[in-house]
Amino acid sequence: QPLFTFVGGGLKSFNDTHRPMADVIPPKAEWINQAAAQVDPAANTVTLADGSTVAYDYLVVAAGIELNFAGVKGLEAAIGKNGVASNYSPQYVQNTYEFLQNVRQGNALFTMPATPVKCAGAPQKIAYLADELFRAKGIRNQVDVNYYTALGKIFAIDKYADAMNAVAKSRDISVNLFHDLVAVDGPAKQATFKILGSGPRAGESVTVPYEFLHVTPPMKPYDFIKRSALANAAGFVDVNQHTLQHSKFSNVYALGDCSSLPTSKTAAAAAAQSRVLKHNLLAQIKGSSVPALEYDGYTSCPLVTGKHKLVLAEFSGYTGTPQETFFFNQANEHAFSYWLTADVLPAVYWNSMLKGTWNGPSAIRKVANPTSAN
């Protein structure tokens, strides 16, 4: 999925983004080819979609987060046609580049919802690639590029927010804060936003015509988690933010997008979390008294801004402090950061992360940026 932005921007093939599940499951793991339908942590059981039950001694929940296209009125009927696409879905990601190529004039809209999302930088990344595409085709003066976010900032961390605001300004991309997409009228090619926040127009709705609309759908916890005793009030698996162990059921752990960890939901975060979870779970299984490892909230968002240009945001979601791996200022657009994200990290994903041997760049950081100079 981290490559989907590149697919939507016409820079990578969709074939580069997927492999058969059977090819990537560890050889010593048993693949139960059924979805989880219910979890009963008091009984230590998981009920599957076919009604069968699996008992467990220890449970690791890494279910991800569910795309909720139904959360926007009219979106399910419009997406995949009517100029509406989304890089978040394998079903619609290829529509993005197809529909962008059809644009000749009018408004190109890009949205970010109010809910938690995975890879919170992706909603704006495709706007920069679209801008570049329109310029290459010589039609940028006929197309208005507009980014609508339900949030109050273009990016959560100030250092990178300043950088992205500068990029958007230099590309003449309009950034509209506190605008939450609530409805899409595909046949009429209109998008309706509700204005959030506490400003004088809060609560109002505004309808905008579009020629192209890239939607980041609202997202939500899976129902089998939300309905279980594992969930917190928001529906995510309620774990200790440092040890990743469940707050109530000591034999349950969670990581990634389904967890309650208060940091950005990214593959980089999951990789760093996996090291902590593995250590702490194995120590519990073995009855070891070694100190628990603690996760510090590390996450990363590679913000691609064009062909061979990328801002590599790395930070702790817990403290808001940048945690950059390299000695240069990663808030600046760099060709090296682009190459790393587009060509190196996919190989790391397939050959290391899925095999449990990639735990994030902390070891590299000690060598490449030992003084944390930036």
Short mmCIF file of C-alpha atoms in Angstrom, two decimals:
data_model
loop_
_atom_site.label_atom_id
_atom_site.label_comp_id
_atom_site.label_asym_id
_atom_site.label_seq_id
_atom_site.Cartn_x
_atom_site.Cartn_y
_atom_site.Cartn_z
CA GLN A 1 0.00 0.00 0.00
CA PRO A 2 2.77 2.56 0.55
CA LEU A 3 3.32 2.37 -3.22
CA PHE A 4 -0.29 3.22 -4.07
CA THR A 5 0.48 6.95 -4.26
CA PHE A 6 3.11 6.20 -6.90
CA VAL A 7 0.61 4.04 -8.81
CA GLY A 8 -2.01 6.78 -8.67
CA GLY A 9 0.57 9.28 -9.91
CA GLY A 10 1.59 7.08 -12.82
CA LEU A 11 5.07 6.46 -11.45
CA LYS A 12 4.77 2.76 -10.54
CA SER A 13 2.85 -0.24 -11.84
CA PHE A 14 0.03 -1.74 -9.78
CA ASN A 15 1.70 -5.11 -10.33
CA ASP A 16 4.56 -3.94 -8.08
CA THR A 17 2.20 -3.62 -5.10
CA HIS A 18 0.93 -7.14 -4.53
CA ARG A 19 1.95 -10.79 -4.25
CA PRO A 20 -0.05 -13.91 -3.40
CA MET A 21 -0.64 -14.23 0.34
CA ALA A 22 0.63 -17.81 0.29
CA ASP A 23 4.00 -16.57 -0.96
CA VAL A 24 4.62 -14.22 1.97
CA ILE A 25 3.35 -16.22 4.96
CA PRO A 26 6.22 -17.66 7.06
CA PRO A 27 6.72 -21.36 6.28
CA LYS A 28 6.24 -22.39 9.92
CA ALA A 29 2.98 -20.47 10.29
CA GLU A 30 -0.39 -22.07 9.70
CA TRP A 31 -2.61 -19.93 7.47
CA ILE A 32 -6.23 -20.05 8.57
CA ASN A 33 -7.91 -18.69 5.46
CA GLN A 34 -10.93 -17.20 7.22
CA ALA A 35 -11.75 -13.73 8.45
CA ALA A 36 -12.09 -13.09 12.18
CA ALA A 37 -15.71 -12.41 13.13
CA GLN A 38 -15.58 -12.23 16.92
CA VAL A 39 -13.02 -12.19 19.72
CA ASP A 40 -13.75 -13.34 23.26
CA PRO A 41 -10.64 -12.47 25.29
CA ALA A 42 -12.17 -13.83 28.51
CA ALA A 43 -12.46 -17.27 26.87
CA ASN A 44 -9.28 -16.90 24.81
CA THR A 45 -11.10 -17.66 21.56
CA VAL A 46 -11.56 -16.19 18.10
CA THR A 47 -14.69 -17.04 16.13
CA LEU A 48 -14.16 -17.12 12.37
CA ALA A 49 -16.47 -16.08 9.52
CA ASP A 50 -17.45 -19.71 8.89
CA GLY A 51 -18.59 -20.08 12.51
CA SER A 52 -15.65 -22.20 13.66
CA THR A 53 -13.69 -21.26 16.77
CA VAL A 54 -9.94 -21.08 17.35
CA ALA A 55 -8.51 -21.08 20.89
CA TYR A 56 -5.32 -19.23 21.73
CA ASP A 57 -2.79 -18.89 24.52
CA TYR A 58 -1.56 -15.52 23.27
CA LEU A 59 -3.17 -13.20 20.76
CA VAL A 60 -1.57 -10.55 18.55
CA VAL A 61 -4.07 -8.26 16.81
CA ALA A 62 -2.77 -6.59 13.66
CA ALA A 63 -5.99 -6.23 11.68
CA GLY A 64 -5.45 -2.78 10.20
CA ILE A 65 -8.25 -0.26 9.75
CA GLU A 66 -11.38 -0.40 7.58
CA LEU A 67 -12.08 1.97 4.70
CA ASN A 68 -15.56 3.43 5.15
CA PHE A 69 -16.70 4.66 1.74
CA ALA A 70 -20.29 4.52 3.04
CA GLY A 71 -19.35 7.27 5.50
CA VAL A 72 -19.69 9.89 2.76
CA LYS A 73 -23.13 10.25 1.19
CA GLY A 74 -23.11 9.25 -2.49
CA LEU A 75 -19.47 8.17 -2.52
CA GLU A 76 -20.09 4.44 -3.01
CA ALA A 77 -22.18 5.19 -6.11
CA ALA A 78 -19.72 7.71 -7.53
CA ILE A 79 -16.29 6.19 -6.96
CA GLY A 80 -14.59 4.49 -9.88
CA LYS A 81 -16.48 6.73 -12.31
CA ASN A 82 -17.62 10.35 -12.47
CA GLY A 83 -13.98 11.45 -12.11
CA VAL A 84 -13.83 10.06 -8.53
CA ALA A 85 -10.88 7.91 -7.43
CA SER A 86 -8.97 6.89 -4.31
CA ASN A 87 -5.39 5.75 -3.85
CA TYR A 88 -6.47 4.01 -0.65
CA SER A 89 -8.23 1.14 -2.39
CA PRO A 90 -6.69 -1.49 -4.69
CA GLN A 91 -10.01 -1.42 -6.52
CA TYR A 92 -9.80 2.27 -7.39
CA VAL A 93 -6.13 3.28 -7.26
CA GLN A 94 -5.61 2.75 -10.97
CA ASN A 95 -8.55 5.07 -11.69
CA THR A 96 -6.57 7.94 -10.21
CA TYR A 97 -4.01 8.22 -13.01
CA GLU A 98 -6.62 7.35 -15.64
CA PHE A 99 -8.96 10.13 -14.51
CA LEU A 100 -6.15 12.66 -14.02
CA GLN A 101 -5.13 12.18 -17.64
CA ASN A 102 -8.67 13.06 -18.72
CA VAL A 103 -8.64 16.44 -16.97
CA ARG A 104 -8.46 19.48 -19.26
CA GLN A 105 -9.83 22.26 -17.07
CA GLY A 106 -11.84 22.92 -13.92
CA ASN A 107 -11.31 21.93 -10.30
CA ALA A 108 -9.18 19.02 -9.09
CA LEU A 109 -10.09 18.30 -5.47
CA PHE A 110 -8.18 16.22 -2.92
CA THR A 111 -9.69 15.39 0.49
CA MET A 112 -8.66 14.37 4.01
CA PRO A 113 -11.36 13.22 6.50
CA ALA A 114 -11.80 13.94 10.19
CA THR A 115 -11.35 10.32 11.27
CA PRO A 116 -8.04 8.60 12.01
CA VAL A 117 -6.53 7.34 8.74
CA LYS A 118 -3.59 5.25 7.69
CA CYS A 119 -0.73 7.21 6.12
CA ALA A 120 -2.09 10.67 6.86
CA GLY A 121 0.25 12.27 4.32
CA ALA A 122 -1.16 10.36 1.34
CA PRO A 123 -4.19 12.64 0.85
CA GLN A 124 -1.95 15.57 -0.06
CA LYS A 125 0.83 13.66 -1.83
CA ILE A 126 -1.35 12.90 -4.83
CA ALA A 127 -2.23 16.59 -5.11
CA TYR A 128 1.44 17.44 -5.71
CA LEU A 129 1.79 14.69 -8.30
CA ALA A 130 -1.38 15.86 -10.05
CA ASP A 131 -0.07 19.43 -10.11
CA GLU A 132 3.14 18.19 -11.72
CA LEU A 133 1.18 16.18 -14.28
CA PHE A 134 -0.98 19.17 -15.22
CA ARG A 135 2.12 21.34 -15.63
CA ALA A 136 3.77 18.73 -17.87
CA LYS A 137 0.66 18.71 -20.05
CA GLY A 138 0.62 22.52 -20.24
CA ILE A 139 -2.85 22.85 -18.72
CA ARG A 140 -2.05 23.97 -15.18
CA ASN A 141 -3.44 27.47 -15.85
CA GLN A 142 -6.79 25.88 -16.72
CA VAL A 143 -6.94 23.61 -13.63
CA ASP A 144 -7.40 24.72 -10.02
CA VAL A 145 -5.80 22.28 -7.56
CA ASN A 146 -7.53 22.33 -4.16
CA TYR A 147 -6.69 20.37 -1.01
CA TYR A 148 -9.54 20.06 1.50
CA THR A 149 -8.70 18.73 4.96
CA ALA A 150 -11.00 18.31 7.94
CA LEU A 151 -8.02 19.04 10.20
CA GLY A 152 -6.76 22.42 11.35
CA LYS A 153 -3.24 21.96 9.94
CA ILE A 154 -1.79 20.63 6.71
CA PHE A 155 0.41 18.27 8.76
CA ALA A 156 0.46 17.45 12.47
CA ILE A 157 4.14 18.26 13.15
CA ASP A 158 5.04 21.96 12.84
CA LYS A 159 8.40 21.43 11.14
CA TYR A 160 6.83 19.46 8.30
CA ALA A 161 3.65 21.55 8.26
CA ASP A 162 5.80 24.60 7.49
CA ALA A 163 7.52 22.69 4.70
CA MET A 164 4.28 21.44 3.15
CA ASN A 165 2.62 24.84 3.35
CA ALA A 166 5.61 26.24 1.47
CA VAL A 167 5.35 23.51 -1.18
CA ALA A 168 1.62 24.10 -1.62
CA LYS A 169 2.11 27.85 -1.88
CA SER A 170 4.88 27.49 -4.45
CA ARG A 171 2.65 25.23 -6.58
CA ASP A 172 -0.42 27.49 -6.23
CA ILE A 173 -2.34 24.71 -4.49
CA SER A 174 -5.22 26.00 -2.38
CA VAL A 175 -5.27 24.53 1.15
CA ASN A 176 -8.68 24.57 2.81
CA LEU A 177 -8.59 23.68 6.51
CA PHE A 178 -11.53 22.39 8.59
CA HIS A 179 -13.39 21.18 5.47
CA ASP A 180 -14.79 17.64 5.84
CA LEU A 181 -16.20 15.88 2.78
CA VAL A 182 -19.77 14.78 3.58
CA ALA A 183 -21.39 14.16 0.18
CA VAL A 184 -20.56 13.46 -3.46
CA ASP A 185 -22.95 13.91 -6.37
CA GLY A 186 -21.25 11.91 -9.11
CA PRO A 187 -23.53 12.70 -12.07
CA ALA A 188 -23.45 16.42 -11.26
CA LYS A 189 -19.74 16.30 -10.37
CA GLN A 190 -20.19 18.17 -7.10
CA ALA A 191 -18.57 17.66 -3.69
CA THR A 192 -20.08 18.98 -0.48
CA PHE A 193 -18.00 19.83 2.58
CA LYS A 194 -19.02 20.62 6.13
CA ILE A 195 -16.97 23.35 7.77
CA LEU A 196 -15.60 22.25 11.15
CA GLY A 197 -13.80 24.12 13.90
CA SER A 198 -14.99 27.14 15.86
CA GLY A 199 -14.78 29.86 13.22
CA PRO A 200 -17.68 32.06 12.11
CA ARG A 201 -18.67 29.60 9.35
CA ALA A 202 -18.46 26.46 11.48
CA GLY A 203 -21.38 24.14 10.78
CA GLU A 204 -22.02 25.53 7.32
CA SER A 205 -21.85 23.43 4.16
CA VAL A 206 -20.18 24.38 0.92
CA THR A 207 -20.64 22.63 -2.43
CA VAL A 208 -17.79 22.69 -4.94
CA PRO A 209 -17.91 21.57 -8.60
CA TYR A 210 -15.10 19.27 -9.68
CA GLU A 211 -13.58 17.72 -12.77
CA PHE A 212 -11.48 15.31 -10.71
CA LEU A 213 -11.98 14.22 -7.10
CA HIS A 214 -9.50 12.17 -5.09
CA VAL A 215 -11.15 10.95 -1.90
CA THR A 216 -9.49 9.72 1.24
CA PRO A 217 -12.44 7.86 2.75
CA PRO A 218 -13.28 7.99 6.43
CA MET A 219 -11.84 5.01 8.28
CA LYS A 220 -12.96 3.02 11.29
CA PRO A 221 -12.02 0.05 13.47
CA TYR A 222 -13.25 -3.33 12.28
CA ASP A 223 -16.54 -4.35 13.87
CA PHE A 224 -15.15 -7.59 15.34
CA ILE A 225 -12.74 -5.46 17.39
CA LYS A 226 -15.14 -2.64 18.19
CA ARG A 227 -17.75 -5.08 19.54
CA SER A 228 -15.26 -6.96 21.71
CA ALA A 229 -13.90 -6.42 25.20
CA LEU A 230 -10.55 -5.60 23.58
CA ALA A 231 -11.73 -2.19 22.38
CA ASN A 232 -11.44 1.21 23.97
CA ALA A 233 -14.22 3.79 23.63
CA ALA A 234 -13.09 4.65 20.09
CA GLY A 235 -13.14 0.99 19.02
CA PHE A 236 -9.40 0.39 18.80
CA VAL A 237 -7.52 -2.35 20.67
CA ASP A 238 -6.73 -0.81 24.04
CA VAL A 239 -3.02 -1.35 24.67
CA ASN A 240 -0.29 0.21 26.76
CA GLN A 241 1.32 2.80 24.49
CA HIS A 242 4.82 1.74 25.47
CA THR A 243 4.70 -2.06 25.87
CA LEU A 244 1.87 -2.79 23.36
CA GLN A 245 0.32 -5.17 25.88
CA HIS A 246 -3.44 -4.99 26.36
CA SER A 247 -4.55 -2.85 29.29
CA LYS A 248 -6.80 -5.61 30.70
CA PHE A 249 -5.92 -8.95 29.07
CA SER A 250 -2.23 -9.64 29.66
CA ASN A 251 -1.96 -12.33 26.97
CA VAL A 252 -3.13 -9.96 24.22
CA TYR A 253 -0.98 -7.51 22.23
CA ALA A 254 -1.70 -5.25 19.29
CA LEU A 255 0.23 -3.15 16.82
CA GLY A 256 -0.40 -1.08 13.73
CA ASP A 257 -3.55 0.65 12.59
CA CYS A 258 -5.99 -1.33 14.76
CA SER A 259 -4.24 -0.37 17.99
CA SER A 260 -4.99 2.54 20.32
CA LEU A 261 -1.39 3.80 20.10
CA PRO A 262 -1.56 7.61 19.84
CA THR A 263 0.76 8.01 16.86
CA SER A 264 0.34 8.21 13.09
CA LYS A 265 -0.81 4.94 11.54
CA THR A 266 1.97 4.02 9.10
CA ALA A 267 3.99 1.02 7.97
CA ALA A 268 7.04 2.65 9.55
CA ALA A 269 5.27 2.79 12.89
CA ALA A 270 4.23 -0.85 12.63
CA ALA A 271 7.82 -1.89 11.87
CA ALA A 272 9.15 -0.12 14.95
CA GLN A 273 6.31 -1.50 17.06
CA SER A 274 7.01 -5.05 15.88
CA ARG A 275 10.41 -5.08 17.56
CA VAL A 276 8.90 -4.06 20.90
CA LEU A 277 6.00 -6.47 20.64
CA LYS A 278 8.19 -9.42 19.67
CA HIS A 279 10.56 -8.84 22.57
CA ASN A 280 7.83 -8.38 25.16
CA LEU A 281 5.65 -11.26 23.97
CA LEU A 282 8.54 -13.74 23.83
CA ALA A 283 9.69 -12.65 27.28
CA GLN A 284 6.20 -13.35 28.63
CA ILE A 285 5.97 -16.74 26.92
CA LYS A 286 9.38 -17.76 28.29
CA GLY A 287 8.67 -16.38 31.77
CA SER A 288 11.72 -14.16 31.47
CA SER A 289 12.35 -11.29 33.84
CA VAL A 290 14.19 -9.15 31.27
CA PRO A 291 12.99 -5.53 31.24
CA ALA A 292 10.24 -4.77 28.75
CA LEU A 293 11.14 -2.81 25.65
CA GLU A 294 9.19 0.41 25.20
CA TYR A 295 7.89 1.97 21.99
CA ASP A 296 8.52 5.72 21.76
CA GLY A 297 5.87 6.61 19.18
CA TYR A 298 8.23 6.63 16.17
CA THR A 299 6.50 6.96 12.83
CA SER A 300 7.35 8.22 9.36
CA CYS A 301 5.51 9.76 6.45
CA PRO A 302 7.39 10.09 3.14
CA LEU A 303 5.67 13.08 1.51
CA VAL A 304 6.31 12.75 -2.21
CA THR A 305 6.03 16.17 -3.86
CA GLY A 306 6.94 15.23 -7.45
CA LYS A 307 9.07 12.98 -9.59
CA HIS A 308 12.36 12.59 -7.68
CA LYS A 309 11.28 14.99 -4.91
CA LEU A 310 10.18 14.03 -1.41
CA VAL A 311 10.00 15.40 2.14
CA LEU A 312 10.84 12.56 4.53
CA ALA A 313 8.96 13.26 7.76
CA GLU A 314 10.10 11.15 10.72
CA PHE A 315 8.92 11.90 14.24
CA SER A 316 7.46 10.63 17.49
CA GLY A 317 3.70 10.80 17.51
CA TYR A 318 3.90 10.85 21.30
CA THR A 319 6.04 13.96 21.65
CA GLY A 320 5.80 15.62 18.24
CA THR A 321 9.60 15.67 18.10
CA PRO A 322 11.33 14.95 14.76
CA GLN A 323 13.38 11.71 14.76
CA GLU A 324 15.24 12.03 11.48
CA THR A 325 17.48 9.20 10.33
CA PHE A 326 19.85 11.22 8.16
CA PHE A 327 22.15 14.17 8.79
CA PHE A 328 20.46 16.52 6.30
CA ASN A 329 17.25 18.47 6.94
CA GLN A 330 14.57 16.00 5.86
CA ALA A 331 11.93 18.75 5.73
CA ASN A 332 13.56 19.83 2.47
CA GLU A 333 12.66 18.13 -0.79
CA HIS A 334 15.38 15.62 -1.72
CA ALA A 335 15.97 13.24 -4.62
CA PHE A 336 17.69 10.86 -2.19
CA SER A 337 14.55 10.66 -0.04
CA TYR A 338 12.50 9.93 -3.15
CA TRP A 339 14.84 7.15 -4.27
CA LEU A 340 14.82 5.66 -0.77
CA THR A 341 11.01 5.59 -0.66
CA ALA A 342 10.27 4.60 -4.26
CA ASP A 343 12.98 1.99 -4.80
CA VAL A 344 14.66 0.90 -1.54
CA LEU A 345 11.75 0.64 0.90
CA PRO A 346 9.65 -1.64 -1.35
CA ALA A 347 12.55 -4.12 -1.37
CA VAL A 348 12.85 -3.78 2.40
CA TYR A 349 9.11 -4.45 2.73
CA TRP A 350 9.07 -7.65 0.67
CA ASN A 351 12.45 -9.04 1.74
CA SER A 352 12.77 -7.94 5.36
CA MET A 353 9.68 -6.44 6.98
CA LEU A 354 7.40 -9.33 6.01
CA LYS A 355 10.02 -11.73 7.34
CA GLY A 356 10.24 -9.96 10.68
CA THR A 357 13.80 -8.71 10.27
CA TRP A 358 13.10 -5.00 9.67
CA ASN A 359 12.41 -3.08 12.87
CA GLY A 360 12.77 0.45 11.56
CA PRO A 361 15.79 2.70 11.02
CA SER A 362 16.91 3.26 14.63
CA ALA A 363 20.19 1.41 14.10
CA ILE A 364 20.87 3.33 10.89
CA ARG A 365 20.10 6.62 12.65
CA LYS A 366 22.90 6.02 15.15
CA VAL A 367 25.37 6.04 12.26
CA ALA A 368 23.77 8.43 9.75
CA ASN A 369 22.66 11.08 12.26
CA PRO A 370 24.43 10.33 15.55
CA THR A 371 24.08 13.85 16.96
CA SER A 372 20.47 14.36 15.85
CA ALA A 373 21.74 17.58 14.33
CA ASN A 374 18.46 18.41 12.58
#
